[in-house]
PDB file of C-alpha atoms in Angstrom:
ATOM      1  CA  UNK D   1       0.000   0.000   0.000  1.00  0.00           C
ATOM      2  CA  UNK D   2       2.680   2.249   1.032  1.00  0.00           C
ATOM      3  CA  UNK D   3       4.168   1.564  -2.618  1.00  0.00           C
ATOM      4  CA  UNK D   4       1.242   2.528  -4.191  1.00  0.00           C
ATOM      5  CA  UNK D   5       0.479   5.738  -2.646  1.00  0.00           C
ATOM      6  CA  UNK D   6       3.923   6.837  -2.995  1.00  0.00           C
ATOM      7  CA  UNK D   7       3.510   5.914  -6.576  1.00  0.00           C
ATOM      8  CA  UNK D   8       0.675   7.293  -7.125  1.00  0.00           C
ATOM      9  CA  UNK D   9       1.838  10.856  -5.021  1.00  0.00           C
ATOM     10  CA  UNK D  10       4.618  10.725  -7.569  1.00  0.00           C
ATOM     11  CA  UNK D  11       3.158  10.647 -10.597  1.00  0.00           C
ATOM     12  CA  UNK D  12       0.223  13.130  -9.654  1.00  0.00           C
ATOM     13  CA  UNK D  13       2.958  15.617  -8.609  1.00  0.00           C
ATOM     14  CA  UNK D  14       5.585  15.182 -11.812  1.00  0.00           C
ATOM     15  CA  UNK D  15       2.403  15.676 -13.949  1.00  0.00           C
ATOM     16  CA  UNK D  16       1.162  18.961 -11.476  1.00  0.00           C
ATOM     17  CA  UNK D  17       4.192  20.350 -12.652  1.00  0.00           C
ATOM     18  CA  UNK D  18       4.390  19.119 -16.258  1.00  0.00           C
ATOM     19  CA  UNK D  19       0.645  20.347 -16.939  1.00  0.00           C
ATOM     20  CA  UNK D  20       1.398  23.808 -15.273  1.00  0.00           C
ATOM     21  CA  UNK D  21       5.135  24.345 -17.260  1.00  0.00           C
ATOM     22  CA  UNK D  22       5.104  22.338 -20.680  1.00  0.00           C
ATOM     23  CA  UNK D  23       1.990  21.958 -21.638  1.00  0.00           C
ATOM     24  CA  UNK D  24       0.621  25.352 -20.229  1.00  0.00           C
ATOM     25  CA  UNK D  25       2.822  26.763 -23.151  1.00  0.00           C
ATOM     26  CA  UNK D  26       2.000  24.277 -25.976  1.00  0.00           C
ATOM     27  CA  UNK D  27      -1.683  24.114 -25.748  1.00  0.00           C
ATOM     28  CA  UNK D  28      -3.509  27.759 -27.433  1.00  0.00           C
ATOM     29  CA  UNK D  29      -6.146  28.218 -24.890  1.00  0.00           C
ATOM     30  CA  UNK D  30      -6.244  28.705 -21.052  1.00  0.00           C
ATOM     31  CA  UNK D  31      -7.899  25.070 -20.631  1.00  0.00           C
ATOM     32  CA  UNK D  32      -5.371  22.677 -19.317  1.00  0.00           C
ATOM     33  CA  UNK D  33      -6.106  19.045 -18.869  1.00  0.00           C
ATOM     34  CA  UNK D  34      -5.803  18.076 -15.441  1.00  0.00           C
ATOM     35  CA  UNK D  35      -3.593  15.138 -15.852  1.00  0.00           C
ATOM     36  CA  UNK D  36      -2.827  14.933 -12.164  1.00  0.00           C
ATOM     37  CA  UNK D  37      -6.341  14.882 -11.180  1.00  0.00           C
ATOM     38  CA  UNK D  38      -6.737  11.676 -13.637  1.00  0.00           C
ATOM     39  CA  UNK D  39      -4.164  10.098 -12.305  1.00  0.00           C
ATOM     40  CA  UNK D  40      -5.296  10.348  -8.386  1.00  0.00           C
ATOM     41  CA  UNK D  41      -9.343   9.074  -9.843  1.00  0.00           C
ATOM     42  CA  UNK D  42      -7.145   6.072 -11.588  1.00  0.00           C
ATOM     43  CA  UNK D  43      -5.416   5.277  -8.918  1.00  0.00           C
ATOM     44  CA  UNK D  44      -7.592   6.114  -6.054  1.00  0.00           C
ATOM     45  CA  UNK D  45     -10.482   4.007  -7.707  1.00  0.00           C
ATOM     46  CA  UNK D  46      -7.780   1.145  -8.144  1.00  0.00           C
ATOM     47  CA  UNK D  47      -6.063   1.239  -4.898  1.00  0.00           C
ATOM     48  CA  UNK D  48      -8.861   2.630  -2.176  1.00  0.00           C
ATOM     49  CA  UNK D  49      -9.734   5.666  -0.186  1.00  0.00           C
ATOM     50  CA  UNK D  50      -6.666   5.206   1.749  1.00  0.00           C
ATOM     51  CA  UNK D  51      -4.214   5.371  -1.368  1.00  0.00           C
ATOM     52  CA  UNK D  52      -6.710   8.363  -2.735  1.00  0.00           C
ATOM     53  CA  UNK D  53      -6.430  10.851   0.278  1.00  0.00           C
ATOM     54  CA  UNK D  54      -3.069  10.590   0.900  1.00  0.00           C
ATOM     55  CA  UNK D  55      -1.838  11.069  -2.874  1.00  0.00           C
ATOM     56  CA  UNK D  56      -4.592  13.356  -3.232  1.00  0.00           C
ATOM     57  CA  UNK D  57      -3.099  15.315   0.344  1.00  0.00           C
ATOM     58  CA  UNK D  58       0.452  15.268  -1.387  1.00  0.00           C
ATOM     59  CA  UNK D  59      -0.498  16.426  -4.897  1.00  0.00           C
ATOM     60  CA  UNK D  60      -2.811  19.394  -3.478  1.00  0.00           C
ATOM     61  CA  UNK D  61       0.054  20.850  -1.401  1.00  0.00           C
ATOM     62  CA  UNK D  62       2.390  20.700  -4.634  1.00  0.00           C
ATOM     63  CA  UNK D  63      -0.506  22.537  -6.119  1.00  0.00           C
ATOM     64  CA  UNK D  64      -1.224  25.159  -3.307  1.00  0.00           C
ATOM     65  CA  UNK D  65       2.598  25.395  -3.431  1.00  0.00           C
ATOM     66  CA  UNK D  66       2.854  26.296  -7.584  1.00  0.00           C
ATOM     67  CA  UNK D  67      -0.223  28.758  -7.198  1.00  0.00           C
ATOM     68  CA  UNK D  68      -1.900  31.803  -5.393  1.00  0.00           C
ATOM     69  CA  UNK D  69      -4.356  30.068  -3.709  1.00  0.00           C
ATOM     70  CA  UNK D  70      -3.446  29.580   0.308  1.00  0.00           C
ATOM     71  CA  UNK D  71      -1.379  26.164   1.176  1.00  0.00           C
ATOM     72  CA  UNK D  72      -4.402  23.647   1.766  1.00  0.00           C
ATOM     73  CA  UNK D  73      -6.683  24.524  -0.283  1.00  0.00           C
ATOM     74  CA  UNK D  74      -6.358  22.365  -3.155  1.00  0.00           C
ATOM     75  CA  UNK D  75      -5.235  19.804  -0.990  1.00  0.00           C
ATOM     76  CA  UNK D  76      -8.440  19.965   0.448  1.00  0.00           C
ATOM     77  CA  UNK D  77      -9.922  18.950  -2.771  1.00  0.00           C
ATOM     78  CA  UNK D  78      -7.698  16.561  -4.225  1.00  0.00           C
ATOM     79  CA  UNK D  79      -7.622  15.105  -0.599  1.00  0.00           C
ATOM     80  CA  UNK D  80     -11.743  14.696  -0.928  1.00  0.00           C
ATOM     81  CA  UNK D  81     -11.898  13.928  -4.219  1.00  0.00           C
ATOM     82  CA  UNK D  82      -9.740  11.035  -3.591  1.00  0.00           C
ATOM     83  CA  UNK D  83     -11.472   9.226  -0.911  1.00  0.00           C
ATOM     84  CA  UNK D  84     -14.302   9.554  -2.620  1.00  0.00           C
ATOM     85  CA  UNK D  85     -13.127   7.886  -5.998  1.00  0.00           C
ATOM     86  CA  UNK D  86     -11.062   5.545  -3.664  1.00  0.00           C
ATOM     87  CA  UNK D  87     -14.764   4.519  -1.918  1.00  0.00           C
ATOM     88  CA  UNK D  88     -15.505   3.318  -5.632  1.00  0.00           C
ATOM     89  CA  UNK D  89     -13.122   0.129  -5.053  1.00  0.00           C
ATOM     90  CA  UNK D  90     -14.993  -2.924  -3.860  1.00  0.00           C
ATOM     91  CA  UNK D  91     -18.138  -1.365  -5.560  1.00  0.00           C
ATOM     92  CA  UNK D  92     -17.740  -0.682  -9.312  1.00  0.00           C
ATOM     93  CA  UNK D  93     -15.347  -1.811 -12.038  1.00  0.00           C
ATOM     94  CA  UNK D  94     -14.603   1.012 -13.969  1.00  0.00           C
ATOM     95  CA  UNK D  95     -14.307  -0.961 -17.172  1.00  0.00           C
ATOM     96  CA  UNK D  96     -12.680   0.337 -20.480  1.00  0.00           C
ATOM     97  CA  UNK D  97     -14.547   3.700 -21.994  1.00  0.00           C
ATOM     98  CA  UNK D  98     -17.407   4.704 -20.108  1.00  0.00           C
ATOM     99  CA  UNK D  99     -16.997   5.290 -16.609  1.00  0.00           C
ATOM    100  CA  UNK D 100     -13.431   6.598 -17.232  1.00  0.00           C
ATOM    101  CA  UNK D 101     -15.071   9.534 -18.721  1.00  0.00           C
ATOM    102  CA  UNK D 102     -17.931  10.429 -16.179  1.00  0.00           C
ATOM    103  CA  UNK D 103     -15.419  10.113 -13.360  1.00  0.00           C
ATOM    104  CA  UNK D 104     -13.117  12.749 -15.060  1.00  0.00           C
ATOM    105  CA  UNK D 105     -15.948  14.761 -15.750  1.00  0.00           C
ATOM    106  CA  UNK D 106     -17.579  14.466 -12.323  1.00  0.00           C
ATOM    107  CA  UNK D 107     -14.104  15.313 -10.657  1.00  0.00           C
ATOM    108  CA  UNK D 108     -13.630  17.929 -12.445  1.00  0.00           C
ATOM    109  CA  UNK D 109     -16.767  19.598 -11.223  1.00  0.00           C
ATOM    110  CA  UNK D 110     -16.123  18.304  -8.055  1.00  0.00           C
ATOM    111  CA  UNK D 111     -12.861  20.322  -7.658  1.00  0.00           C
ATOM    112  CA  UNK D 112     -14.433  23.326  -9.535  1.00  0.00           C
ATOM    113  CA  UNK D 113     -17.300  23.230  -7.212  1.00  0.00           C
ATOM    114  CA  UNK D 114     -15.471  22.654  -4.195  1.00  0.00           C
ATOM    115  CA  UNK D 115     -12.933  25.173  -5.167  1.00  0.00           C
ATOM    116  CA  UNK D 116     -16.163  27.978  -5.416  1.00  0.00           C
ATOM    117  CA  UNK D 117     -17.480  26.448  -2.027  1.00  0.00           C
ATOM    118  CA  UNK D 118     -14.569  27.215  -0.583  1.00  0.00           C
ATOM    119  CA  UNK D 119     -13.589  30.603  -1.910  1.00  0.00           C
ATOM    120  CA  UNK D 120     -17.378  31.197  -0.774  1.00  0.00           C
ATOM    121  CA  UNK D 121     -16.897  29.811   2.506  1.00  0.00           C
ATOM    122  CA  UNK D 122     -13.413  31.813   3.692  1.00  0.00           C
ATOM    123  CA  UNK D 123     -13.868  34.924   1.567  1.00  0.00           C
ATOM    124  CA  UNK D 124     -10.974  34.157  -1.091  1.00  0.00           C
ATOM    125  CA  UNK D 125     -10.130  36.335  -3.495  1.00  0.00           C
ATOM    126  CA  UNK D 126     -11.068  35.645  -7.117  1.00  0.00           C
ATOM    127  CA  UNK D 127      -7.575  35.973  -8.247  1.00  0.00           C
ATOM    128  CA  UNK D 128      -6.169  33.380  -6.313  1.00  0.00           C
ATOM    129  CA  UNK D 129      -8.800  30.865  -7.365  1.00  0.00           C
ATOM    130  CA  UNK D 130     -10.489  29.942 -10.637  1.00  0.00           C
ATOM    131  CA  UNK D 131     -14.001  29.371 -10.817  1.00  0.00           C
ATOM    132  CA  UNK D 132     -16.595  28.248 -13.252  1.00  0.00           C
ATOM    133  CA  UNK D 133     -15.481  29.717 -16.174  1.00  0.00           C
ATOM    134  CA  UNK D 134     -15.903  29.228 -20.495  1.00  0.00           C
ATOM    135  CA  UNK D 135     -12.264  27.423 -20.101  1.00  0.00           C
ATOM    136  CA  UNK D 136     -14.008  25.249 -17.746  1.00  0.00           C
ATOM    137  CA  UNK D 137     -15.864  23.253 -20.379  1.00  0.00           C
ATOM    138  CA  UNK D 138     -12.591  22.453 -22.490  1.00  0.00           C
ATOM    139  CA  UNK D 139     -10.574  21.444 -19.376  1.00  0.00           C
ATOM    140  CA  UNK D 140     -14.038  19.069 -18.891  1.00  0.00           C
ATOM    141  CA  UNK D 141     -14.033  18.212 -22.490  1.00  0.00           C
ATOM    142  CA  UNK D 142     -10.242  17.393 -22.453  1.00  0.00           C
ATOM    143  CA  UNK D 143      -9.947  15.344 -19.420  1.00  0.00           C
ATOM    144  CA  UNK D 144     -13.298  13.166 -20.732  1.00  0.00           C
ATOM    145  CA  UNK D 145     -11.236  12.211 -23.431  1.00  0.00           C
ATOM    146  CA  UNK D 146      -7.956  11.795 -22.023  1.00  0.00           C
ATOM    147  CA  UNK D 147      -9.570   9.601 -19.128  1.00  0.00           C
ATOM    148  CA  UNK D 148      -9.675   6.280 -20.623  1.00  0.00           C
ATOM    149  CA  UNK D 149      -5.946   6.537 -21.989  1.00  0.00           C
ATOM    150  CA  UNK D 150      -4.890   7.323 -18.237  1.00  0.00           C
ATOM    151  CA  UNK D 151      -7.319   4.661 -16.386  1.00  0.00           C
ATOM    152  CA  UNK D 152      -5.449   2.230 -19.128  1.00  0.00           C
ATOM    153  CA  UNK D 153      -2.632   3.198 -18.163  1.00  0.00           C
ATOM    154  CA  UNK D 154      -2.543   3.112 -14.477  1.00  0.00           C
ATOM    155  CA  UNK D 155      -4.209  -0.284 -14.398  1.00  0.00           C
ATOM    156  CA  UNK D 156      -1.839  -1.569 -16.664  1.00  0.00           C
ATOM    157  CA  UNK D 157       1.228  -0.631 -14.828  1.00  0.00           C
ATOM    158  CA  UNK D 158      -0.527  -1.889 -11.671  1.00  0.00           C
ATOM    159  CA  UNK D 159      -1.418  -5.516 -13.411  1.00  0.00           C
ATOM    160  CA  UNK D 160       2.193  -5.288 -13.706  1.00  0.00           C
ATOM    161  CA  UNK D 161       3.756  -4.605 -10.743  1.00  0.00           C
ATOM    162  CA  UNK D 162       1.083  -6.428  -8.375  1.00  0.00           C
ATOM    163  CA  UNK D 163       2.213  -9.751  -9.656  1.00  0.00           C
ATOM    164  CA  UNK D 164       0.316 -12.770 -10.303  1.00  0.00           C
ATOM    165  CA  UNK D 165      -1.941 -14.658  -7.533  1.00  0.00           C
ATOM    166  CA  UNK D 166      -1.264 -18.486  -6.662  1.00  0.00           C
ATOM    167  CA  UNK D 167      -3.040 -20.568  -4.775  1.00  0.00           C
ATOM    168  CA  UNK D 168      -2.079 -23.807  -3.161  1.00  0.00           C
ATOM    169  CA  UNK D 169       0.934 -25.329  -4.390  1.00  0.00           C
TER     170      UNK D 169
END
C-alpha cells in the first residue's frame, strides 16, 4: 500500500508540474487538462480511499505550493476527491470507456465546485482561485477524453507490478 500511494503521489505531482510548465505553453487556450487529477481518480479508484487521500493530500500541497491560492486549499480537494473515488473500489469496475469519462468529468466539477465552495466559505479572493469559467468546459471536455488513456494506463502498470496470484501449491 505504502508503494502505491507513494507511486501514485509521484506521478500526480511530476504531472502537477508538467501540466502547469510544458503543456501550459503548448496548448492555445487557457484550458489545461488536469492530468494529475486523472491520475489520483485512476489510482484512487484502483487502490482505495486510503491510497486516494493521501496522494490526493500530497499532490494538493504541490498545487497550493505552484499557485496563489493559500497552502491547503487544493489539498483539500484533491484530498476529498480522492477518498471519494477511492470509496468506488470494492463497488464498481470502472471498465474500459465509459466510466473513465464520467469520473473525469464528475471530478472535475467536483474540484471546480469545491474550489467555489470554498472561496465562498473563507472569503478568497477571485484571483487566487479559478471558478466556473468558459475554459471550464474544455478542461471538462479534455480530461473526458484523455480519461480512458490514463485509467489504461494506471491499471496496466498496476497488473504489472502487483504480480500474479497463486493458490495452493
Amino acid at each position: 500500500m505504502i508503494a502505491n500511494t507513494a507511486a501514485t503521489a509521484l506521478a500526480g505531482i511530476l504531472f502537477a508540474i508538467l501540466q502547469s510548465t510544458l503543456i501550459s505553453k503548448i496548448i492555445p487556450i487557457s484550458a489545461i487538462p488536469d492530468l494529475s487529477l486523472l491520475i489520483l481518480i485512476a489510482s484512487a479508484w484502483r487502490y482505495g480511499s486510503m491510497t486516494g487521500e493521501i496522494a490526493g493530500f500530497f499532490i494538493g500541497i504541490c498545487l497550493d505550493a505552484m499557485g496563489l491560492a493559500p497552502l491547503g486549499f487544493h489539498a483539500f480537494t484533491y484530498t476529498l476527491i480522492g477518498y471519494l473515488f477511492g470509496r468506488l473500489q470494492d463497488n464498481i469496475s470502472p471498465g474500459p470507456f465509459f466510466l473513465p469519462i464520467l469520473a473525469a468529468v464528475v471530478a472535475t466539477i467536483l474540484k471546480y465546485g469545491g474550489s467555489l465552495l470554498l472561496a465562498l466559505v473563507f472569503g478568497l479572493n477571485s484571483g487566487a482561485v479559478r471558478y466556473l469559467s468558459f475554459a471550464t468546459v474544455w478542461e471538462i471536455l479534455f480530461n473526458a477524453v484523455l480519461a480512458p488513456l490514463i485509467f489504461f494506463t494506471v491499471l496496466f502498470i498496476a497488473r504489472i507490478t502487483e504480480g500474479r496470484r497463486s493458490g495452493f501449491q
